[in-house]
Coordinates of C-alpha atoms (C1' of nucleotides) in Angstrom, one line a residue:
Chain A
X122 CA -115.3 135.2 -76.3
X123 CA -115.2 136.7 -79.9
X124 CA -116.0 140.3 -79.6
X125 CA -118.9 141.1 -81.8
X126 CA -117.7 144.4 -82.9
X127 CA -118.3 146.6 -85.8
X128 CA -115.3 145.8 -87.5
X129 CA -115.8 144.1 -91.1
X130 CA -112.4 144.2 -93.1
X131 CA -110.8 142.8 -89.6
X132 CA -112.9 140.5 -87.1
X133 CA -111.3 140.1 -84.0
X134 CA -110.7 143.1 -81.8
X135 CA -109.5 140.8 -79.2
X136 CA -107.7 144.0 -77.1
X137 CA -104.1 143.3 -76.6
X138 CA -103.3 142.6 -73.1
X139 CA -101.3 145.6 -72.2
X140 CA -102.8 148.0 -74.9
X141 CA -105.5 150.1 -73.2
X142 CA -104.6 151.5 -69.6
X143 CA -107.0 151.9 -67.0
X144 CA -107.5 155.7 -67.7
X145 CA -110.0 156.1 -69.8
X146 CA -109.5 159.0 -72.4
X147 CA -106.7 160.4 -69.7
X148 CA -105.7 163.6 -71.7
X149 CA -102.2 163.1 -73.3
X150 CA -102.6 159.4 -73.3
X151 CA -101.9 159.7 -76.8
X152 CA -98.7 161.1 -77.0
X153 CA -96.7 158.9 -74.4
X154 CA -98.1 155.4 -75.7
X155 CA -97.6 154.8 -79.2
X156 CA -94.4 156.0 -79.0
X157 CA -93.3 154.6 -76.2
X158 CA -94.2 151.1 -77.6
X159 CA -92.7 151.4 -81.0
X160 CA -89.2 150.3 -79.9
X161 CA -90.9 147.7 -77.5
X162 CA -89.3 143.6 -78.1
X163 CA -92.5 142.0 -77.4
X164 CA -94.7 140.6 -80.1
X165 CA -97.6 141.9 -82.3
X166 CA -98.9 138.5 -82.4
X167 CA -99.2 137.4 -78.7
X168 CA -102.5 139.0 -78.0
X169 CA -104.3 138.2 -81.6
X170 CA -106.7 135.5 -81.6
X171 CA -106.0 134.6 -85.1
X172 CA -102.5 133.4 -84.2
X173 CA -103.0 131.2 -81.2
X174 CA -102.4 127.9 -82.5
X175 CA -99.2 129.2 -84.0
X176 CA -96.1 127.3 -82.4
X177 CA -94.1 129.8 -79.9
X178 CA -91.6 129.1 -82.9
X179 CA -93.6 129.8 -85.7
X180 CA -94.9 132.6 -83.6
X181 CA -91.4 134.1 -83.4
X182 CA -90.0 134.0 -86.4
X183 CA -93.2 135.4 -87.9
X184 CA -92.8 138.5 -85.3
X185 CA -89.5 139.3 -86.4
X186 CA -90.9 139.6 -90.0
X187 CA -93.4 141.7 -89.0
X188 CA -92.0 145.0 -88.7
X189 CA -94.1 147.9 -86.7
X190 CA -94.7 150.7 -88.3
X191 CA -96.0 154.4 -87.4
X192 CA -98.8 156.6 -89.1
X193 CA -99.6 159.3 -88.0
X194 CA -103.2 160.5 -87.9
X195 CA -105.0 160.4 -91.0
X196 CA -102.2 158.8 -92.7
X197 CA -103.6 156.1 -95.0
X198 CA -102.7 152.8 -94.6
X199 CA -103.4 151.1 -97.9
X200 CA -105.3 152.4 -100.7
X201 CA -106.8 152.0 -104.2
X202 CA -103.4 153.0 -105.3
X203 CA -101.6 151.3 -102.6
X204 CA -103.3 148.2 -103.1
X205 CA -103.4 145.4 -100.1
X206 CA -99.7 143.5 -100.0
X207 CA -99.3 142.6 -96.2
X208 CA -101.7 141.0 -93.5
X209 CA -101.6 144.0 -91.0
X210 CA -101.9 144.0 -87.4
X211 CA -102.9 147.2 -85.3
X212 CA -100.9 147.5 -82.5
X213 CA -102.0 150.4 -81.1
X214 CA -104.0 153.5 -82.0
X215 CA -107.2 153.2 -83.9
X216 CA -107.7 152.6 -87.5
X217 CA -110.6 153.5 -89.8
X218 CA -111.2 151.0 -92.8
X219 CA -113.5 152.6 -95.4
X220 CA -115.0 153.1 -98.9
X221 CA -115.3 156.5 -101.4
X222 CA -118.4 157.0 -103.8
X223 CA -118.0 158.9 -107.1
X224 CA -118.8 161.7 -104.9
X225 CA -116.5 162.0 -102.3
X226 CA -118.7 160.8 -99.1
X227 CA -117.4 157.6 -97.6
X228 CA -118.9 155.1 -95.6
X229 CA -116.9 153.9 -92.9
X230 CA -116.6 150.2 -92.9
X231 CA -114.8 149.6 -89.4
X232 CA -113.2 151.5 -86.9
X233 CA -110.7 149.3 -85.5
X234 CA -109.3 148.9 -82.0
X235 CA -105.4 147.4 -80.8
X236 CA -105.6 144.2 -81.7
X237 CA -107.1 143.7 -84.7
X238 CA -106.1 141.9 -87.7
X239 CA -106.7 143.8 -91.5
X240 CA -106.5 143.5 -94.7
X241 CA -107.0 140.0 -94.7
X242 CA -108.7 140.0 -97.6
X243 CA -104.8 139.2 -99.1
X244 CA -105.5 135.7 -97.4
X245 CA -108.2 134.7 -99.5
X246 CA -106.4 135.7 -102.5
X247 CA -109.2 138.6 -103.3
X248 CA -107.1 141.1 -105.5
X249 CA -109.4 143.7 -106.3
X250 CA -110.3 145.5 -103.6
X251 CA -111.3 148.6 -102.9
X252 CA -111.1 149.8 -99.5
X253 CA -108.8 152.7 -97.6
X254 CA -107.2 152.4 -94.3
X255 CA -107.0 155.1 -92.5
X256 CA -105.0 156.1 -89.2
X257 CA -107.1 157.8 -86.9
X258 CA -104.9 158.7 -84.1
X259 CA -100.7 158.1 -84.2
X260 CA -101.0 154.0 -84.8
X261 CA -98.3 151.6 -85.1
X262 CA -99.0 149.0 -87.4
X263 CA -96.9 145.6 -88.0
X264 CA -97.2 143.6 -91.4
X265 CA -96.7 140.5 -92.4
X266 CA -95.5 140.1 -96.3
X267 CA -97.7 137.9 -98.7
X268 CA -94.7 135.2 -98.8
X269 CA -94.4 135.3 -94.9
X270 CA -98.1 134.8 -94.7
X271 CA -98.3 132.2 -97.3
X272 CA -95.5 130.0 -96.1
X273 CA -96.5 130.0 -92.3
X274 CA -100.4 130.2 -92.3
X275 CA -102.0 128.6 -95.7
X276 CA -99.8 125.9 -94.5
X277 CA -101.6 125.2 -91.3
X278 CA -105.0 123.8 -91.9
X279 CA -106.3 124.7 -88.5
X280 CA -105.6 128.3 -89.7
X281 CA -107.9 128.1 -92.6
X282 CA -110.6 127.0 -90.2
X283 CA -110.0 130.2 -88.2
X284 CA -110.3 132.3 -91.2
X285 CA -113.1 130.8 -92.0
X286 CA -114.6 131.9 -88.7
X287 CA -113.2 134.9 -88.7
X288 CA -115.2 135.7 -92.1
X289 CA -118.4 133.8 -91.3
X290 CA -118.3 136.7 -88.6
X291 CA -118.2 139.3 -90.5
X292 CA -120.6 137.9 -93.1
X293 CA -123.3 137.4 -90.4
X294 CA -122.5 141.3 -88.9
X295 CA -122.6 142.7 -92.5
X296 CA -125.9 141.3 -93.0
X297 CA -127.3 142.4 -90.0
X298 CA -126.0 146.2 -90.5
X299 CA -127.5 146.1 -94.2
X300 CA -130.8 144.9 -93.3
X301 CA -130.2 147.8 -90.6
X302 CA -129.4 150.4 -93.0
X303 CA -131.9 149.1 -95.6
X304 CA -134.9 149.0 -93.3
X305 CA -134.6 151.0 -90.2
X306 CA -134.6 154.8 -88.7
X307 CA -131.4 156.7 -88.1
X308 CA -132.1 156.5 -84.5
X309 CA -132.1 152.8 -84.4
X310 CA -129.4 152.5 -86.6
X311 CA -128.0 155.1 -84.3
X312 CA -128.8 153.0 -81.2
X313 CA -127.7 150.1 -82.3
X314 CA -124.4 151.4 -83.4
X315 CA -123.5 153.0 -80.6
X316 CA -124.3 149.4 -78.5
X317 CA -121.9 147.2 -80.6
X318 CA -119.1 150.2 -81.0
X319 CA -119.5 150.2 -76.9
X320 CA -118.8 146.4 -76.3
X321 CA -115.8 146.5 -78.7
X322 CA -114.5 149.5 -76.9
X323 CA -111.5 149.2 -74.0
X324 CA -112.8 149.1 -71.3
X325 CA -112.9 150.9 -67.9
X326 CA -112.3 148.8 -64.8
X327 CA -113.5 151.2 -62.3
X328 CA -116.9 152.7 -64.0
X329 CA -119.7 150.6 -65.4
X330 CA -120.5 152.7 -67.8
X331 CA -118.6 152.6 -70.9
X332 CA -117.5 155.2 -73.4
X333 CA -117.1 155.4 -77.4
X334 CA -114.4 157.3 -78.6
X335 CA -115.5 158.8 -81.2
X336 CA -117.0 162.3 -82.7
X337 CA -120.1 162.7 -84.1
X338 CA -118.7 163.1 -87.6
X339 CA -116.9 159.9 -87.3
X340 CA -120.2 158.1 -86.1
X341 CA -122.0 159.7 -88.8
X342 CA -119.2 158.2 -91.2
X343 CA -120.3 154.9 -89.6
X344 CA -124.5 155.0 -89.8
X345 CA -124.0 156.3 -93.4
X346 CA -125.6 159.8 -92.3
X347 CA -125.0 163.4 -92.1
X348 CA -123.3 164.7 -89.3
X349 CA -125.8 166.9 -88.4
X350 CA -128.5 164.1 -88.7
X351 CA -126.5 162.2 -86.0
X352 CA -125.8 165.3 -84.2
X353 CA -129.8 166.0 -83.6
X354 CA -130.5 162.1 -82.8
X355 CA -127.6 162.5 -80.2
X356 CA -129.2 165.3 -78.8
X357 CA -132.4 163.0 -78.5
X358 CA -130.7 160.2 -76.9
X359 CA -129.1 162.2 -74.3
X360 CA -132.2 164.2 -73.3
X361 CA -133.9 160.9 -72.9
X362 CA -130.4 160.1 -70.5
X363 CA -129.5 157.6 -72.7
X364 CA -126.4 158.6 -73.4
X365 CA -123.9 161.2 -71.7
X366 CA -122.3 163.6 -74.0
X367 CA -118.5 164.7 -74.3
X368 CA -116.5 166.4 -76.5
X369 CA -115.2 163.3 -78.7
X370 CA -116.4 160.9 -76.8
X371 CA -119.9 159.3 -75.8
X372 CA -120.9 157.8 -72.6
X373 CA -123.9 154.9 -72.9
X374 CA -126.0 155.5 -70.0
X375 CA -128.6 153.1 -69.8
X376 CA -127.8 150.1 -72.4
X377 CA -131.0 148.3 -72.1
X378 CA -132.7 151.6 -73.5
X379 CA -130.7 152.0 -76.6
X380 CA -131.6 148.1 -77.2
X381 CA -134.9 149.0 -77.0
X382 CA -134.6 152.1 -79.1
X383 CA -132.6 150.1 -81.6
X384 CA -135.8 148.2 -82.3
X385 CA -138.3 150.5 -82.4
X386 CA -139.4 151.3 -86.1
X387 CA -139.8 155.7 -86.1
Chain B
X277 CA -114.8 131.6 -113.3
X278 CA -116.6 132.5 -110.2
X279 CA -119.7 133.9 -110.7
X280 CA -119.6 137.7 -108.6
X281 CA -123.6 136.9 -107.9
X282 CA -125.5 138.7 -105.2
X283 CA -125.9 135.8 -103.3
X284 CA -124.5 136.3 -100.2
X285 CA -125.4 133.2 -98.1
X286 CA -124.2 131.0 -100.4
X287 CA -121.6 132.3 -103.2
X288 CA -120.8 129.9 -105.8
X289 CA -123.0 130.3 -108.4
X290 CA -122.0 128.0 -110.7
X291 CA -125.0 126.6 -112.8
X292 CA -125.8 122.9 -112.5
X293 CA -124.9 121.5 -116.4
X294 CA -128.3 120.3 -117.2
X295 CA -130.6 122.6 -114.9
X296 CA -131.7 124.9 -117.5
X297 CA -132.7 124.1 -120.9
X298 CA -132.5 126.9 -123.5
X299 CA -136.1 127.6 -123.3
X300 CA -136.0 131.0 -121.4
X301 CA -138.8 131.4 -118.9
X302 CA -141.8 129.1 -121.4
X303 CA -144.5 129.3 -119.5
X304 CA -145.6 126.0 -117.8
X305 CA -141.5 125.1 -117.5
X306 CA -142.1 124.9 -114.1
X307 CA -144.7 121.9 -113.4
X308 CA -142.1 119.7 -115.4
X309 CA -138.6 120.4 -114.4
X310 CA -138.3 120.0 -110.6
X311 CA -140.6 116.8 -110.4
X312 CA -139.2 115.3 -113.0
X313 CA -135.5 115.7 -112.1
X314 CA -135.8 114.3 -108.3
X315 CA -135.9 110.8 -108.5
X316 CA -133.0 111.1 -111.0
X317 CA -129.9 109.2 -109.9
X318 CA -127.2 112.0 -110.5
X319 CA -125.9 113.5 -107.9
X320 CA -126.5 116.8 -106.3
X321 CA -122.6 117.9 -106.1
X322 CA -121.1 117.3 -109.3
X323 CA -121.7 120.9 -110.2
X324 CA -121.1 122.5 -107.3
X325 CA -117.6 124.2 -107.3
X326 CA -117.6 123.8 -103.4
X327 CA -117.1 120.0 -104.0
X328 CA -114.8 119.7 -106.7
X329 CA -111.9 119.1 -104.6
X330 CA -113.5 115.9 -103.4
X331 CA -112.7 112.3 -104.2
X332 CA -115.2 110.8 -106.4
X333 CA -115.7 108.2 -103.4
X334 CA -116.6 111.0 -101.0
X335 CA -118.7 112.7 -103.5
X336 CA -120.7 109.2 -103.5
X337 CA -121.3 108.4 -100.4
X338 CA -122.1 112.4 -99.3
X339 CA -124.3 112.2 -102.7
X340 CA -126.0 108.9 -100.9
X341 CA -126.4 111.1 -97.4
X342 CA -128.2 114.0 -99.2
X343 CA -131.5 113.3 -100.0
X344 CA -133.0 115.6 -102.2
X345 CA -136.7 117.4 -101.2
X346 CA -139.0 119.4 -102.7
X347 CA -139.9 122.7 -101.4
X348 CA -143.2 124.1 -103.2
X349 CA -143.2 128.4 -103.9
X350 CA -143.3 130.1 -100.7
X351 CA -142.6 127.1 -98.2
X352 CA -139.8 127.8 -95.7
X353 CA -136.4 125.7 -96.0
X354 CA -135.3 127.4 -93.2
X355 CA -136.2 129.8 -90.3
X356 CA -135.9 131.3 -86.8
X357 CA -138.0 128.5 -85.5
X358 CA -136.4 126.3 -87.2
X359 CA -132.3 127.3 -87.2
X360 CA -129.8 125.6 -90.1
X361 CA -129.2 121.9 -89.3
X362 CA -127.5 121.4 -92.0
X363 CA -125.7 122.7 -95.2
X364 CA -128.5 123.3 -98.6
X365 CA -127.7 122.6 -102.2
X366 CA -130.0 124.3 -104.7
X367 CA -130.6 121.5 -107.3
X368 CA -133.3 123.0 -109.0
X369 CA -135.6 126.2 -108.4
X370 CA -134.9 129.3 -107.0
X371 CA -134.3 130.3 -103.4
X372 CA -134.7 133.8 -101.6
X373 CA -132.8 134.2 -98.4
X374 CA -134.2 137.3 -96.5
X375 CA -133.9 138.9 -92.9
X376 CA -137.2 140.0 -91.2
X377 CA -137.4 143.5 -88.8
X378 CA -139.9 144.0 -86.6
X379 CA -142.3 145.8 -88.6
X380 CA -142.6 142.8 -90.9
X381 CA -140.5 144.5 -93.4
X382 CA -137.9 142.4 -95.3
X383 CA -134.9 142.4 -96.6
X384 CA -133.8 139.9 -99.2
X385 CA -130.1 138.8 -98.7
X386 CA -129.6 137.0 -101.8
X387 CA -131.4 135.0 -104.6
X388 CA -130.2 131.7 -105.4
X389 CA -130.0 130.2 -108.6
X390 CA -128.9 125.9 -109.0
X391 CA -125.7 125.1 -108.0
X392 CA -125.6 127.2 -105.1
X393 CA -125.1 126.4 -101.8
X394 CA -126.4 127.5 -98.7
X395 CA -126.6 127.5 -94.8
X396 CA -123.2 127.6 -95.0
X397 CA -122.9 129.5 -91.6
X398 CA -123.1 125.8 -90.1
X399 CA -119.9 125.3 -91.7
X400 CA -118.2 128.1 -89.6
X401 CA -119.7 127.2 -86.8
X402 CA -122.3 130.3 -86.2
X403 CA -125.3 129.3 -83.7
X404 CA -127.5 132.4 -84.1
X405 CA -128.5 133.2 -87.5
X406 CA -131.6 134.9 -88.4
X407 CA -131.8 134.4 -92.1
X408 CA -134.9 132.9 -93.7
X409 CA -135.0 130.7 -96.9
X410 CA -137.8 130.7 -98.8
X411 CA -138.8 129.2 -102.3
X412 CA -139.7 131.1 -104.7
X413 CA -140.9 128.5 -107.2
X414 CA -141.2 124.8 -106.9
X415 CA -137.4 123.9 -106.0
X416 CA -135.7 120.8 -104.8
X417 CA -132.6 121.3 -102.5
X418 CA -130.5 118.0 -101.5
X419 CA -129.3 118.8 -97.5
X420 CA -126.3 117.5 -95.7
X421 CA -126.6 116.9 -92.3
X422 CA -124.2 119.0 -89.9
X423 CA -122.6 115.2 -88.8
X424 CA -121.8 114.4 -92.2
X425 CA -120.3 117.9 -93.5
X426 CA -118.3 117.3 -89.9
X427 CA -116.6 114.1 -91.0
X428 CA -116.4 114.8 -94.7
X429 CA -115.7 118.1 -94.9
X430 CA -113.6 119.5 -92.0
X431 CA -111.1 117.2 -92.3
X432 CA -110.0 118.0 -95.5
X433 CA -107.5 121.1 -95.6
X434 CA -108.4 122.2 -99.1
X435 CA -112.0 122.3 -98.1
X436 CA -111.5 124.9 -95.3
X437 CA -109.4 126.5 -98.1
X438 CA -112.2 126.9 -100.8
X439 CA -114.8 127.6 -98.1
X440 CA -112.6 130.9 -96.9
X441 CA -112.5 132.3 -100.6
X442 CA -116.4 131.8 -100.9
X443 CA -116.7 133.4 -97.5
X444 CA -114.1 136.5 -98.4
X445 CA -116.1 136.8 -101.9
X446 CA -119.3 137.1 -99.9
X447 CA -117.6 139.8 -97.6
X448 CA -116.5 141.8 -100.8
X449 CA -119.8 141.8 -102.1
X450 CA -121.5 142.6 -98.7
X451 CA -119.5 145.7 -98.7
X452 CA -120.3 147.1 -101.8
X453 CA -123.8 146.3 -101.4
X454 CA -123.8 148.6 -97.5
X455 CA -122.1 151.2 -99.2
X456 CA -124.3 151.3 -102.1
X457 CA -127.3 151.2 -99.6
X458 CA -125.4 154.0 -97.8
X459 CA -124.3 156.1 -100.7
X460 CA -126.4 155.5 -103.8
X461 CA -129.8 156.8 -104.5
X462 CA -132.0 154.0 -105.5
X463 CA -131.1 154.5 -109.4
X464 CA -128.1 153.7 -109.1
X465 CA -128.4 150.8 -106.8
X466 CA -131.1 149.2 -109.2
X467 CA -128.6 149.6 -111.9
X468 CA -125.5 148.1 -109.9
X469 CA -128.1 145.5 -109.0
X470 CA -129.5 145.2 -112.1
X471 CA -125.9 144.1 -113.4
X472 CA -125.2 141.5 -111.0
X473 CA -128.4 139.7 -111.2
X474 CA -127.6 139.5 -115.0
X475 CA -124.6 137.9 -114.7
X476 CA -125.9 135.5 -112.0
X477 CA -128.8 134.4 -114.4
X478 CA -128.6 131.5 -116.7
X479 CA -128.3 132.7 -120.0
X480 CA -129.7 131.8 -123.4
X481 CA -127.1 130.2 -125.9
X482 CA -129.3 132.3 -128.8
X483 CA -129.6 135.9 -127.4
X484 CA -126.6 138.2 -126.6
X485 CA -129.3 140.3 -124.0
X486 CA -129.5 138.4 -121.0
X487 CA -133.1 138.5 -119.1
X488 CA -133.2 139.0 -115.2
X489 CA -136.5 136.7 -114.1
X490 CA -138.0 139.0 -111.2
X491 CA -141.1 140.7 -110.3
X492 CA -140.6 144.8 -109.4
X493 CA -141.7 143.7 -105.9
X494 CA -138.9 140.4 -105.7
X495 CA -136.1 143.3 -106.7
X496 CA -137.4 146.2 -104.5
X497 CA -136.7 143.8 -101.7
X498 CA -133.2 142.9 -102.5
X499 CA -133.1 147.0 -103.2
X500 CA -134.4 148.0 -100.4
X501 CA -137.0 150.0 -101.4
X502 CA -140.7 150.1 -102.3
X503 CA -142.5 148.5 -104.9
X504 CA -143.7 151.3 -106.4
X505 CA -140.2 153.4 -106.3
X506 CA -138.8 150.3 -107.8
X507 CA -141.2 150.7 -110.6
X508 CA -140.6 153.8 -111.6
X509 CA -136.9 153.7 -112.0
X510 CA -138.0 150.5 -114.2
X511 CA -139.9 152.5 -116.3
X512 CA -137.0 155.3 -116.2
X513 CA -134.9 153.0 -117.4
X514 CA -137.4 151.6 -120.2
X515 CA -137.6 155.0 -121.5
X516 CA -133.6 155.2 -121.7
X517 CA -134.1 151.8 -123.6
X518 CA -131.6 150.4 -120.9
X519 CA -133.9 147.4 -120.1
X520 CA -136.5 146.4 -121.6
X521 CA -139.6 145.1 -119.6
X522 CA -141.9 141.8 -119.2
X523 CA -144.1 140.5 -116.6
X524 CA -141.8 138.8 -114.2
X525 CA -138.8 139.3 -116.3
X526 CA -136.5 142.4 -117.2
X527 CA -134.3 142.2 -120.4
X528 CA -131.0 144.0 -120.1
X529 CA -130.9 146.0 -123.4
X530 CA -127.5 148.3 -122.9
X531 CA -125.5 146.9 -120.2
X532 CA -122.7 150.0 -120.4
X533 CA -125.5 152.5 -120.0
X534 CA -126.8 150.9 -116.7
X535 CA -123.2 150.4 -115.6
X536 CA -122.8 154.3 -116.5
X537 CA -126.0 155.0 -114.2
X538 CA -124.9 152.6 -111.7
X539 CA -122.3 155.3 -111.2
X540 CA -124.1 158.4 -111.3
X541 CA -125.1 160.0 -107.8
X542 CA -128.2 161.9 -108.5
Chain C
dG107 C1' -103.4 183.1 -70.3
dG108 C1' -105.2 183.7 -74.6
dC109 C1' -105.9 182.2 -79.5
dC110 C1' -107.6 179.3 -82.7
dC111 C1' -109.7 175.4 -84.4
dA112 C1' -112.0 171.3 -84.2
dC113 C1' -116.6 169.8 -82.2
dT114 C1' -121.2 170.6 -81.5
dG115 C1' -126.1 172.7 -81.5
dT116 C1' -129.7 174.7 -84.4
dG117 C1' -132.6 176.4 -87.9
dT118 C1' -134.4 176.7 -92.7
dC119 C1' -135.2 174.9 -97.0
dC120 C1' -135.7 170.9 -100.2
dT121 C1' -135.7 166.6 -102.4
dA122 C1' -135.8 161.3 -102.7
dG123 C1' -138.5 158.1 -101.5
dA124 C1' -142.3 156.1 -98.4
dT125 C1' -147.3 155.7 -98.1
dT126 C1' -151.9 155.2 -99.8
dG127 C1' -155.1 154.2 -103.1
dC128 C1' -156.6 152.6 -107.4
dA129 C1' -157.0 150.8 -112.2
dG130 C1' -155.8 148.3 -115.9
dA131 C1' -153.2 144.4 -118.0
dA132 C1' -151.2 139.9 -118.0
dC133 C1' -151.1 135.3 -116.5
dT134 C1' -153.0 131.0 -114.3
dC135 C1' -156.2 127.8 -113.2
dT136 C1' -160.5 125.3 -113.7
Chain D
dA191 C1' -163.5 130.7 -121.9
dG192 C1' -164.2 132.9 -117.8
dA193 C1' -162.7 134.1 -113.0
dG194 C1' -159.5 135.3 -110.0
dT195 C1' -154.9 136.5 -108.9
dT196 C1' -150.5 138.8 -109.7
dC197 C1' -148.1 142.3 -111.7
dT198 C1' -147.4 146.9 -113.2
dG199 C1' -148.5 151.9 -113.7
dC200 C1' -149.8 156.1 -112.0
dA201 C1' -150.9 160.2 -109.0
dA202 C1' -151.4 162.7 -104.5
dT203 C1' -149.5 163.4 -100.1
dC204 C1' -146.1 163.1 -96.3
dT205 C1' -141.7 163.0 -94.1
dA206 C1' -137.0 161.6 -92.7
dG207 C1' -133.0 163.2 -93.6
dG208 C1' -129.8 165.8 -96.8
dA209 C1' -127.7 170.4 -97.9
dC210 C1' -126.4 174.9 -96.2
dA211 C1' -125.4 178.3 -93.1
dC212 C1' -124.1 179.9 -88.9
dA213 C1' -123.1 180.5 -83.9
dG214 C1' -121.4 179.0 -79.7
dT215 C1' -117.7 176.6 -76.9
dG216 C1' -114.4 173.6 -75.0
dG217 C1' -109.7 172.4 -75.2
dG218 C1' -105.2 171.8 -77.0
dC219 C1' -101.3 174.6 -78.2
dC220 C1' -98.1 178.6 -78.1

DNA sequence: GGCCCACTGTGTCCTAGATTGCAGAACTCT
DNA sequence: AGAGTTCTGCAATCTAGGACACAGTGGGCC
């Protein structure tokens, strides 16, 4: 039921119903959907997990506070200087939550899918907060305002047991990616990655094999590596036909593999 | 108020009133503390911030339903063999909750002081959990079974509340610790580390400098790292007169220089 | 159809930190 | 007080992965 995806500063990548087509990385799909949806009457909330229990109502009246809202690719989203003011719920696109060092690198905290609730760190009343949102591809995104969300969801107590859930989630996939990054190789890490991005990913009803969208840079953003690092291990993994390569996008091959390359220590 | 500890599978760190005397780490504290405390009659809760919200009728009767047990240095309170049947309060003592890979190597999650609470997954519902608890000296922890946190606990709205913050706090921290693992060379993290396990520790009334009560090897395994690179940043940071050090203990001597080198990327 | 740019594949250093192996010092226990 | 255990301090070596530096190449865009 509850996706276990990657996704930490959201939690359930529930996909929205009518949000990924068939077509699977069709060229141009980008241009056509986003915009065509923008204008679309239909909820942001239907598809989301989090707002289930909500009464049709409640549901309603929530929607037409929630305006949507376009970025465009790497627009951000919220910010250190835009701090978190609004529950926000991806629509469509894809959306990149993460964190800069002193430096400049960044690790990327969660790449999430259409569906997804963020910045719900607002809900627990946590004010400091440093992470970026970033628009990967044209996104819409609809928010909710702190009032909005405080009158219609603090209110309902079977909402705070949600969001309970929803955070012991990403506590317990938090902990397992820093033991992960603490103690293992790149090329578990890698493996391991790769699995959990591919069972949060949309889906293709015609092939069993399933494809991450992503390029190796933004992986590499992911496993806390350089690109070239990931680069070399993806190299590995596909001569060992583990995975199947493509520009921006990554085919997993032979699953049960990668879990048993995920665990292996060198 | 709340404590921004590195505990991450409990969160409220919120000393117990009487569970440390002034006496900072007197040798031979241990054999008399935890025995003599666990016939007393006071309850287990009172100091925990979890349960303030409850009536002081509740807090009786769940006081009654929570027997407290000792758990001798190195015993297990919980495990893989043996998954979290119910929620943990730390009266006295000090618990290490760590994740195991397959090489043997650990990670240690968190390190709990009295007052904290922990295996709160249960409360959020989360089967699978592969954290370990461990003692690390003679400690007595009062448990609550999973029936009774059902009936006392759930019901109450504010409860679900207060457990969401500690939850969203844990996330937060979680964070920052991956991207510090991520980011950070290992001078850096010990510093950042350093600095939260400070502020986490019980504190003498009579000293301004605030002692951290771990081996090298306890904090390479909440670092990450090895024993050995662990003790050599120690002594870097000796030299720099940023801590000063003891067997078993390290004395923070200039908090704003570690909190400078907690920064620094090289 | 062609241009250009965002992805990708390598290849060569080079350093942070793991590994190994001891040795002395500080506690604890009896 | 003595013995055994735990902690800490080095030092020598090894290596995964970072930092640079290019060189192809596929594909979107004009």
């Amino acid at each position: 039921m509850t996706t276990p995806g990657l996704n930490a500063a959201c939690s359930t990548t529930i996909m929205s119903a009518a949000s990924k087509p068939t077509t699977l990385w069709a060229p141009h799909e980008r241009e056509k959907e986003p915009l065509a949806e923008t204008g679309e009457p239909f909820s942001c909330l239907y598809a989301v997990e989090l707002f289930a229990d909500l009464t049709a109502e409640d549901m309603d009246t929530l929607d037409r506070m929630a305006p949507p809202r376009l970025f465009h690719s790497g627009e951000l989203i919220f910010s250190q200087s835009q701090p978190i003011k609004a529950l926000f719920i991806l629509k469509a696109g894809r959306i990149r939550i993460f964190r800069v060092a002193e430096d400049g690198k960044t690790l990327t905290i969660a790449i999430l899918e259409p569906g997804a609730v963020f910045g719900e760190m607002l809900l627990v009343g946590l004010q400091m907060y440093d992470n970026y949102a970033e628009a990967l591809e044209t996104s819409t995104v609809c928010q909710l305002s702190a009032a909005d969300v405080e009158n219609h969801f603090l209110s309902n107590p079977k909402m705070a047991v949600k969001i309970s859930r929803l955070l012991g989630e990403q506590v317990a996939r938090l902990e397992e990616r820093l033991t992960d990054m603490a103690l293992r190789p790149l090329s578990a890490r890698t493996a391991a990655t790769l699995l959990t991005l591919a069972d949060a990913a949309p889906r293709s009803r015609f092939t069993h094999s399933v494809a991450v969208k992503l390029t190796h840079e933004q992986l590499a953003g992911l496993l806390g590596a350089t690109r070239e690092a990931t680069s070399k291990t993806m190299s590995d993994f596909a001569a060992k036909k583990l995975i199947k390569q493509g520009r921006g996008r990554i085919i997993i091959e032979d699953a049960v593999g990668l879990r048993r390359t995920s665990r292996t220590t060198f």
